Coordinates of C-alpha atoms in Angstrom, one line a residue:
M1 CA 0.2 0.0 0.0
N2 CA 1.3 3.4 -1.0
P3 CA -0.5 6.1 1.2
V4 CA -1.2 9.5 -0.8
P5 CA -3.0 12.5 0.0
G6 CA -6.8 12.0 -0.6
L7 CA -6.8 8.3 -0.6
E8 CA -9.9 7.2 1.1
I9 CA -9.7 4.2 3.4
A10 CA -12.8 1.7 4.0
E11 CA -15.1 5.0 3.0
H12 CA -14.4 6.3 6.5
Y13 CA -11.1 8.0 6.5
R14 CA -9.9 10.4 3.7
L15 CA -5.8 11.1 4.2
V16 CA -4.9 14.8 4.3
K17 CA -0.9 14.9 4.6
P18 CA 1.9 12.9 6.4
L19 CA 3.1 13.8 9.8
G20 CA 6.1 11.5 9.9
N21 CA 7.9 8.3 9.0
G22 CA 9.5 5.9 11.5
G23 CA 11.1 2.6 11.2
S24 CA 7.7 0.8 12.0
G25 CA 5.6 2.7 9.9
S26 CA 4.1 6.0 8.6
V27 CA 1.8 8.7 10.6
W28 CA -0.7 10.6 8.7
L29 CA -3.2 13.4 9.3
A30 CA -6.7 11.9 8.2
Q31 CA -10.2 13.1 8.2
D32 CA -13.1 11.1 9.8
L33 CA -15.8 11.4 7.0
L34 CA -18.5 10.3 9.6
A35 CA -17.6 12.1 12.7
D36 CA -15.9 15.1 10.7
I37 CA -13.1 15.5 12.9
D38 CA -9.2 15.1 12.4
V39 CA -7.6 11.8 13.5
A40 CA -4.2 10.3 13.1
M41 CA -3.4 7.2 11.2
K42 CA -0.5 5.0 11.3
F43 CA 0.3 2.4 8.5
Y44 CA 2.5 -0.4 9.2
G45 CA 3.3 -1.9 5.9
S46 CA 1.8 -5.0 4.0
F47 CA 1.5 -8.3 5.9
D48 CA 0.5 -11.9 5.0
D49 CA -2.0 -13.7 7.1
F50 CA 0.8 -14.7 9.5
G51 CA 1.9 -11.2 10.1
L52 CA -1.4 -9.9 10.4
S53 CA -2.2 -12.3 13.0
E54 CA 0.8 -11.7 14.9
F55 CA -0.1 -7.8 14.7
R56 CA -3.8 -8.7 16.1
K57 CA -2.0 -10.4 19.0
E58 CA 0.3 -7.5 19.9
Y59 CA -2.4 -5.2 20.1
K60 CA -5.1 -6.8 21.9
L61 CA -3.9 -5.7 25.2
G62 CA -3.2 -2.0 23.7
F63 CA -7.0 -1.4 23.0
K64 CA -8.2 -2.0 26.9
L65 CA -5.6 0.4 28.1
N66 CA -6.7 3.6 29.5
H67 CA -4.5 6.2 31.2
P68 CA -4.8 9.9 30.8
N69 CA -1.0 10.2 29.8
L70 CA -1.4 7.5 27.1
L71 CA -2.3 8.3 23.4
N72 CA -6.0 7.2 23.0
I73 CA -6.2 4.4 20.3
R74 CA -9.7 4.8 18.6
H75 CA -9.8 2.0 16.0
F76 CA -7.9 -0.8 14.4
D77 CA -8.4 -2.3 11.0
V78 CA -6.5 -3.6 7.7
F79 CA -6.7 -1.9 4.6
E80 CA -5.2 -3.9 1.4
N81 CA -3.1 -6.1 3.8
C82 CA -1.8 -3.3 5.7
P83 CA -2.9 -2.8 9.3
Y84 CA -3.4 0.6 10.7
L85 CA -4.4 2.3 13.8
V86 CA -6.7 5.4 14.3
M87 CA -5.6 7.7 17.1
T88 CA -6.3 10.9 18.7
Y89 CA -4.8 13.9 16.7
C90 CA -2.7 16.2 18.7
K91 CA -2.3 19.3 16.7
N92 CA 0.6 20.8 19.1
G93 CA 2.9 17.9 17.6
S94 CA 5.7 16.3 19.9
L95 CA 8.2 17.5 22.6
A96 CA 11.1 17.4 20.0
R97 CA 10.0 21.1 18.9
K98 CA 10.5 22.1 22.5
A99 CA 14.2 20.5 23.3
G100 CA 16.1 23.4 25.4
K101 CA 13.1 25.5 25.4
M102 CA 11.3 24.5 28.5
N103 CA 11.1 26.1 32.1
E104 CA 11.5 24.1 35.1
E105 CA 7.7 24.2 36.0
E106 CA 7.1 22.3 32.5
V107 CA 9.8 19.8 33.0
W108 CA 8.3 18.9 36.3
R109 CA 5.0 18.3 34.6
F110 CA 6.8 16.1 32.0
V111 CA 8.2 14.3 34.7
E112 CA 5.2 13.7 36.5
N113 CA 3.0 12.7 33.3
V114 CA 5.5 10.4 31.2
A115 CA 6.4 8.6 34.5
S116 CA 2.9 7.9 35.4
G117 CA 2.1 6.6 32.0
L118 CA 5.2 4.2 32.2
A119 CA 4.3 3.2 35.7
Y120 CA 0.8 2.2 34.4
L121 CA 2.2 0.2 31.3
H122 CA 4.8 -1.5 33.5
S123 CA 2.1 -2.4 35.8
Q124 CA 0.2 -4.5 33.1
R125 CA 0.4 -8.4 33.1
P126 CA 2.2 -9.2 31.0
H127 CA 4.5 -6.1 31.2
I128 CA 4.3 -3.6 28.6
I129 CA 7.7 -1.9 27.8
H130 CA 8.1 0.6 25.7
Q131 CA 11.2 0.2 24.2
D132 CA 11.6 3.5 22.4
I133 CA 10.9 6.5 25.0
K134 CA 12.3 9.9 23.4
P135 CA 11.0 13.3 22.5
D136 CA 9.4 12.4 19.1
N137 CA 7.1 9.7 21.0
I138 CA 5.7 12.3 23.7
L139 CA 2.9 14.3 22.4
I140 CA 1.4 17.3 23.6
D141 CA -2.8 17.4 23.7
D142 CA -4.9 20.6 23.7
D143 CA -4.6 20.9 27.5
G144 CA -0.7 20.9 27.6
S145 CA -0.5 17.3 29.1
F146 CA 2.1 14.9 27.8
L147 CA 1.0 11.5 26.3
I148 CA 3.0 8.6 25.4
S149 CA 2.5 7.2 21.9
D150 CA 4.0 4.0 20.2
F151 CA 3.7 1.9 22.9
G152 CA 3.2 -2.2 22.9
I153 CA 5.9 -3.0 20.2
S154 CA 7.9 -6.2 20.9
R155 CA 10.8 -7.4 19.3
K156 CA 8.9 -10.3 18.1
F157 CA 6.5 -8.1 16.2
L158 CA 9.5 -6.1 14.8
S159 CA 11.2 -9.1 13.8
T160 CA 8.0 -10.3 11.8
Q161 CA 7.8 -6.7 10.3
A162 CA 11.3 -7.0 9.1
K163 CA 10.6 -10.3 7.1
M164 CA 7.7 -8.8 5.3
M165 CA 9.6 -5.6 4.4
S166 CA 12.8 -4.8 2.5
T167 CA 16.3 -5.3 4.0
T168 CA 16.7 -1.3 3.7
T169 CA 13.6 -0.8 5.8
A170 CA 14.2 -4.0 7.7
S171 CA 17.6 -2.4 9.3
Q172 CA 15.4 0.6 10.6
T173 CA 12.8 -1.3 12.4
S174 CA 15.0 -2.4 15.5
A175 CA 12.9 -1.6 18.8
G176 CA 14.5 1.8 20.1
T177 CA 16.5 4.4 18.8
M178 CA 20.3 4.4 19.5
P179 CA 20.8 7.7 21.6
Y180 CA 18.1 6.5 24.1
M181 CA 19.0 2.7 24.4
G182 CA 20.4 1.9 27.7
P183 CA 24.0 0.1 28.1
E184 CA 22.5 -3.4 29.0
R185 CA 21.1 -3.4 25.2
F186 CA 24.4 -3.4 23.9
S187 CA 26.0 -6.2 26.3
E188 CA 26.8 -9.7 25.2
N189 CA 23.3 -10.8 26.7
P190 CA 21.1 -7.9 25.7
M191 CA 18.2 -7.2 27.8
V192 CA 14.9 -5.3 27.1
I193 CA 13.7 -4.7 30.8
M194 CA 11.8 -2.0 32.5
A195 CA 14.7 -0.2 33.7
S196 CA 15.5 0.4 29.9
D197 CA 12.7 2.6 29.7
I198 CA 13.8 4.5 32.8
W199 CA 17.2 4.9 31.2
S200 CA 15.6 6.4 27.9
F201 CA 13.5 8.5 30.3
G202 CA 16.7 9.9 31.8
M203 CA 18.2 10.7 28.4
T204 CA 15.1 12.3 27.2
L205 CA 14.9 14.4 30.3
Y206 CA 18.6 15.5 30.0
E207 CA 17.7 16.6 26.2
L208 CA 14.5 18.4 26.9
I209 CA 16.5 20.7 29.4
T210 CA 19.7 21.5 27.7
G211 CA 18.7 20.9 23.9
E212 CA 21.6 18.6 23.2
L213 CA 22.1 14.6 23.1
M214 CA 24.6 13.4 25.5
W215 CA 27.7 11.5 24.0
E216 CA 27.1 12.7 20.5
G217 CA 24.1 10.5 20.4
M218 CA 26.1 7.0 21.2
G219 CA 23.8 6.4 23.9
G220 CA 24.3 3.5 26.2
C221 CA 27.1 2.1 23.9
A222 CA 29.5 5.1 25.0
Q223 CA 28.6 4.4 28.8
L224 CA 29.2 0.8 28.4
N225 CA 32.7 1.7 27.1
G226 CA 33.6 3.8 30.2
A227 CA 32.1 7.2 29.0
K228 CA 31.2 9.6 32.0
L229 CA 28.2 12.1 32.7
P230 CA 29.1 15.5 31.3
N231 CA 29.7 18.2 33.8
K232 CA 26.5 20.1 32.4
V233 CA 24.4 17.7 34.6
N234 CA 25.9 19.2 37.7
E235 CA 24.9 22.5 36.5
L236 CA 21.4 21.8 36.5
P237 CA 19.0 22.5 39.5
Q238 CA 19.9 20.2 42.3
L239 CA 16.5 17.8 42.0
L240 CA 16.8 17.6 38.3
S241 CA 20.4 16.8 38.3
L242 CA 19.8 14.0 41.0
L243 CA 17.0 12.7 38.8
I244 CA 19.0 12.2 35.9
K245 CA 21.9 10.8 37.6
A246 CA 19.6 8.1 39.1
C247 CA 17.8 7.3 35.8
L248 CA 21.1 7.0 34.0
E249 CA 23.0 4.4 36.5
Q250 CA 24.8 2.1 34.1
E251 CA 23.8 -0.8 36.6
P252 CA 19.8 -1.5 36.0
W253 CA 19.0 -2.4 39.4
N254 CA 20.3 1.2 41.0
R255 CA 17.6 2.9 38.7
P256 CA 14.5 3.9 40.2
T257 CA 11.0 2.6 39.1
A258 CA 8.5 4.7 37.2
A259 CA 6.1 4.9 40.0
Q260 CA 8.8 6.3 42.3
I261 CA 10.0 8.9 39.8
A262 CA 6.1 10.1 39.7
K263 CA 5.9 10.2 43.2
F264 CA 8.9 12.2 43.7
A265 CA 7.8 14.4 40.9
K266 CA 4.8 15.2 43.0
T267 CA 6.6 15.3 46.4
R268 CA 10.2 16.5 45.4
D269 CA 11.4 14.5 48.6
L270 CA 14.9 12.9 48.2
A271 CA 13.6 10.1 50.2
D272 CA 11.5 8.7 47.4
L273 CA 14.7 8.4 45.2
N274 CA 16.8 7.2 48.0
N275 CA 14.6 4.1 48.3
S276 CA 15.1 3.3 44.7
K277 CA 18.1 1.1 45.1
K278 CA 16.2 -1.2 47.7
T279 CA 12.8 -1.4 46.2
I280 CA 13.4 -1.5 42.5
N281 CA 12.7 -4.5 40.6
P282 CA 13.2 -4.2 37.0
S283 CA 11.1 -7.0 35.0
P284 CA 12.1 -8.1 31.7
I285 CA 9.7 -8.5 28.5
I286 CA 7.7 -11.6 29.1
R287 CA 9.6 -13.5 26.5
D288 CA 13.1 -12.7 28.2
P289 CA 14.6 -14.5 31.2
E290 CA 15.2 -12.4 34.1
P291 CA 18.9 -12.2 34.3
P292 CA 20.1 -13.0 38.1
R293 CA 20.3 -10.5 40.6
P294 CA 24.4 -10.1 41.3
E295 CA 25.5 -10.9 44.5
P296 CA 27.6 -8.9 46.7
T297 CA 31.4 -9.6 46.5
N298 CA 32.1 -8.6 50.2
T299 CA 30.5 -11.0 52.4
N300 CA 31.6 -9.2 55.7
Q301 CA 29.5 -6.0 54.3
R302 CA 26.7 -5.2 56.5
P303 CA 23.2 -4.9 55.2
V304 CA 21.8 -1.3 54.9
T305 CA 19.3 -1.2 57.3
S306 CA 18.0 2.4 56.6
P307 CA 18.3 4.6 53.6
T308 CA 20.9 7.1 53.8
P309 CA 20.3 10.4 52.4
I310 CA 22.0 10.9 49.1
R311 CA 24.1 14.4 49.3
P312 CA 23.7 16.3 46.1
V313 CA 26.9 15.9 43.9
Y314 CA 26.6 19.7 43.0
V315 CA 25.2 22.7 44.9
R316 CA 25.0 26.0 43.4
P317 CA 26.5 28.4 46.0
T318 CA 24.1 31.1 47.1
P319 CA 25.2 34.5 46.2
T320 CA 25.9 36.9 49.1
P321 CA 24.0 40.1 48.5
P322 CA 26.3 43.2 47.9
K323 CA 26.2 45.5 51.2
P324 CA 24.2 48.4 50.3
T325 CA 26.2 51.6 49.9
P326 CA 25.1 54.7 51.9
P327 CA 23.0 57.3 49.9
K328 CA 25.2 60.6 49.0
P329 CA 23.8 63.3 51.2
K330 CA 22.4 65.9 48.8
T331 CA 24.3 69.2 48.2
Q332 CA 22.1 72.0 47.7
T333 CA 23.0 73.5 44.3
D334 CA 22.6 77.3 43.2
S335 CA 20.2 78.4 40.7
W336 CA 21.0 80.1 37.1
L337 CA 19.7 83.3 38.5
D338 CA 22.2 83.0 41.6
K339 CA 25.0 82.1 39.3
L340 CA 24.6 85.2 37.2
K341 CA 24.6 87.4 40.4
K342 CA 28.0 85.8 41.3
M343 CA 29.6 86.3 37.8
D344 CA 32.0 88.9 37.0
T345 CA 31.0 91.8 35.0
R346 CA 33.3 90.9 32.0
H347 CA 32.0 87.3 32.0
L348 CA 28.7 88.5 32.0
I349 CA 29.3 90.6 28.8
A350 CA 31.0 88.1 27.0
L351 CA 28.0 85.9 27.7
I352 CA 25.6 88.2 26.4
A353 CA 27.7 88.9 23.5
G354 CA 27.7 85.1 22.7
I355 CA 24.0 84.8 23.1
L356 CA 23.5 87.6 20.6
L357 CA 25.8 86.4 17.9
L358 CA 24.1 83.2 18.4
F359 CA 20.9 84.7 17.7
V360 CA 22.3 86.6 14.5
F361 CA 23.7 83.6 13.1
V362 CA 20.5 81.5 13.6
G363 CA 18.6 84.6 12.2
G364 CA 21.1 85.1 9.1
A365 CA 20.7 81.1 8.4
I366 CA 16.7 81.3 8.7
Y367 CA 16.6 84.5 6.5
V368 CA 18.9 82.7 3.6
V369 CA 16.8 79.6 3.9
L370 CA 13.7 81.3 3.7
N371 CA 15.0 83.8 0.7
D372 CA 16.2 80.6 -1.3
M373 CA 12.6 79.1 -0.6
N374 CA 10.9 82.4 -1.8
E375 CA 13.1 82.5 -5.2
K376 CA 12.2 78.6 -5.6
T377 CA 8.4 79.6 -5.5
E378 CA 8.4 82.6 -7.6
F379 CA 10.6 80.9 -10.2
K380 CA 8.1 78.0 -10.1
N381 CA 5.1 80.4 -10.5
C382 CA 6.5 82.2 -13.8
T383 CA 4.9 81.0 -16.7
T384 CA 5.2 83.8 -19.5
Y385 CA 8.0 85.9 -21.0
D386 CA 7.4 88.7 -18.9
D387 CA 7.3 86.9 -15.6
F388 CA 10.7 85.2 -16.3
N389 CA 11.9 89.0 -17.1
N390 CA 10.4 90.7 -14.1
F391 CA 12.1 87.5 -12.1
I392 CA 15.5 88.4 -13.4
N393 CA 15.3 91.7 -12.8
K394 CA 14.3 91.0 -9.2
Y395 CA 16.8 88.6 -8.6
P396 CA 19.7 89.3 -10.7
D397 CA 22.0 87.1 -8.4
S398 CA 19.7 84.0 -8.2
K399 CA 21.0 80.6 -8.8
F400 CA 17.8 80.2 -11.2
I401 CA 19.1 82.9 -13.5
N402 CA 20.2 80.8 -16.3
A403 CA 17.1 78.6 -16.2
A404 CA 14.9 81.8 -16.6
R405 CA 17.0 83.0 -19.7
N406 CA 16.6 79.8 -21.2
K407 CA 12.7 80.0 -20.7
M408 CA 13.0 83.4 -22.0
R409 CA 14.4 82.3 -25.1
E410 CA 11.9 79.9 -25.5
L411 CA 8.8 82.2 -24.8
Q412 CA 10.5 85.0 -26.9
P413 CA 7.7 86.5 -29.5
K414 CA 8.0 86.0 -33.1
P415 CA 8.8 89.3 -35.2
L416 CA 6.2 91.2 -36.9
Y417 CA 8.1 91.1 -40.2
E418 CA 9.4 88.1 -41.7
K419 CA 12.1 88.0 -44.6
P420 CA 10.3 87.6 -47.8
S421 CA 11.3 85.0 -49.8
V422 CA 12.7 86.3 -53.4
P423 CA 14.4 83.8 -55.3
D424 CA 16.3 86.4 -57.4
V425 CA 17.5 88.7 -54.6
P426 CA 20.1 87.6 -52.0
Q427 CA 18.9 86.4 -49.0
K428 CA 21.2 88.4 -46.7
V429 CA 19.7 92.3 -47.5
I430 CA 16.5 93.0 -49.1
K431 CA 16.2 96.8 -50.2
K432 CA 13.0 98.5 -50.9
S433 CA 13.3 102.2 -52.1
F434 CA 10.7 104.9 -52.1
T435 CA 10.7 108.6 -52.3
I436 CA 9.2 110.9 -49.6
S437 CA 7.8 114.1 -51.1
N438 CA 8.5 117.6 -49.6
N439 CA 5.1 118.3 -49.2
G440 CA 5.5 115.9 -46.1
K441 CA 2.6 113.6 -46.8
G442 CA 5.2 110.8 -47.2
E443 CA 3.2 109.1 -50.3
P444 CA 5.6 107.1 -52.6
N445 CA 6.3 107.8 -56.1
S446 CA 4.9 104.6 -57.1
N447 CA 2.5 102.0 -55.2
K448 CA 4.2 99.1 -56.5
V449 CA 7.9 98.0 -56.8
S450 CA 8.3 95.2 -59.6
Q451 CA 10.9 92.5 -59.3
D452 CA 13.0 94.1 -61.6
Q453 CA 13.2 97.3 -59.7
L454 CA 14.2 95.2 -56.5
A455 CA 17.1 93.8 -58.4
G456 CA 18.3 97.2 -59.4
K457 CA 16.9 97.3 -63.0
S458 CA 14.4 99.7 -64.6
N459 CA 12.0 98.7 -67.0
K460 CA 13.9 100.8 -69.7
G461 CA 17.3 98.8 -68.7
K462 CA 18.6 101.7 -66.7
K463 CA 19.7 101.5 -63.0
I464 CA 18.1 103.3 -60.1
N465 CA 21.3 104.0 -58.6
G466 CA 21.2 107.8 -58.7
K467 CA 23.4 108.4 -61.8
N468 CA 20.3 107.8 -64.1
K469 CA 17.4 109.5 -62.8
T470 CA 13.7 109.3 -63.6
K471 CA 11.2 111.6 -64.5
N472 CA 9.8 112.2 -61.1
Q473 CA 13.5 112.3 -59.6
D474 CA 14.4 115.2 -61.9
N475 CA 11.4 117.2 -60.8
D476 CA 11.8 116.9 -57.2
K477 CA 15.7 117.2 -56.7
D478 CA 15.3 117.7 -52.9
D479 CA 13.4 114.2 -52.3
V480 CA 14.8 111.6 -49.6
E481 CA 15.7 108.3 -50.3
E482 CA 15.0 105.7 -47.4
T483 CA 16.0 101.9 -47.6
L484 CA 14.8 99.4 -45.4
L485 CA 17.4 96.6 -44.5
Y486 CA 16.3 93.4 -43.0
D487 CA 18.9 91.9 -40.7
P488 CA 18.6 88.1 -40.4
V489 CA 20.7 88.1 -37.1
T490 CA 18.7 90.4 -35.0
K491 CA 15.6 89.5 -37.0
K492 CA 14.7 93.3 -37.5
L493 CA 14.2 96.0 -40.1
I494 CA 16.8 98.7 -40.2
K495 CA 15.9 102.0 -41.8
I496 CA 18.7 103.9 -43.7
T497 CA 17.7 107.6 -44.7
K498 CA 19.8 109.3 -47.5
K499 CA 19.5 112.7 -49.3
K500 CA 19.8 112.5 -53.0

C-alpha cells in the first residue's frame, strides 16, 4: 500500500497529509468522514496472514489500556493487507520541537505525566515495555498534558515486520533509537527490561533541559565503554540533576522505578529516590528470562538497614547580596539666577555678546533659507515671457538666473515682419526704395515696386542708383531716399535715410 493525500480508507477516512515516518510505519493526518473530525492514522506496511495475526495479538492488550497520559487508540483495521491504527490527533505536535526551550515547571510536569504513563504500562500483566521513549514519541494534547505514543511494540512483532519488508527498511525497524538505548541493550546478553525505559526517560529529560544529545548520540554504548556523565548535569537544578543521574545509572538495578519517579515529581522529596536502590525490581519482557541479581562481593559487608540520604553532587553556591551603599548627602545647588549674580561683569558681557551672536547667526541662516524658498517659489510660478523677465530684474544673482534666461528664449515672441522669399534677390539684404516728397505727406512715387526694380533694373534697362534718374526724380531734386534693410541675425528691419 502506498498512502497518498486524498486516498479514502474503507469509505471512512480520507488522508490529508503525512505527519512523520519511522522505522515501524508512517503517520498521517486524516479526516473522519462520519464524525467530521481530524484523526491520526499509523500504517505498518503490508503483511501476509501470519503477520496480520501477529499484529492482532500484539495490540489486543493495547485496546484495553486507558490512562490520561497514554495516546488513545480509537480504531484498528486492515486495508489492502496493511494494518493501521486510528488515534487521537494532537495538533501541538511532539516534544522534539521544545527541546532546550522548557522552563522548570514544564519539565516537572513532563516528569510526572510520562512517569505516570510508564508506571501504568509497567504494571500490566504481562508487562508492557515501551522500548523507545524519546521526545518524538511524547505528544502534547490541547490541555498541555504529555502523552506517550507508540507503546506495545515487541521484538517479536518487529522481527515479523522486518521479514515482510525490504532489507533497507528492515534495518531500521529495531525496537528503540540508539541515543536513547541503555547500556544493557549493547552487552553480550542484551536485555530489554523495564529499567531500559527508565534509562531512555533520563536521556530524554536531559535533552529537553539542555537541548543537546549526550555522548554525541552514542547512547548506552558510550556508557558501556566507560563514558562519564558530562559536567553540565551538575550545573542543573539540584533535584533534576539527581533525578537524571539516578535514571542513567549503568547498573539497571540501581535505577528508580517509574512509580517512584512519578511520586518524586509530586512530593520532590529525596527520600523517594533514596529508596530506589532497595525497592526497584526491573522486570524484563515476558519473553526474556530475568537475569540473576548480582550478589555482593564482600560477605563481611553489613546490609543497609535504613536508607542514607543522598548528598547532592553539586550545589549552586548562594550568592551573598552586596552591602548597600549609604546614599550620598544631597548638596544644595545654586539656581541659574544666583550664578548670574555671582558672575563677573566681563564674563557677563561676554556671555550676552555670545548669545547675541548666536541669535544673529541663527537669524541669518533662517533668512537665507526663507529667501531661497521664496526664489524657488517665484521661479516655479513664472509662466510667461514677462514673468521670467521680472524675475531676472528682481533676483539678478539668483541661482535660477540661467534657467530663467533659457525659458525667455523659448517664450520670446516672433517678429512682426518676416523675411520675404525672393528667389532672385540675395537672402541677406532686401532693399526697398521709395521717395518722400517735400510736401510731407509721405506718399511714395509708385505704389508697387516690380521685381526688376528690386533687382536694381528699370523697365527701360536703366539702374536706379542715382546716376540715371527718372522723371519724378528730376522734378523733385530735394527728395529723400529711405532704405529698409532686414537683418537676419537680429530679425529686425533697419531704416537707412539718404539725401539725393
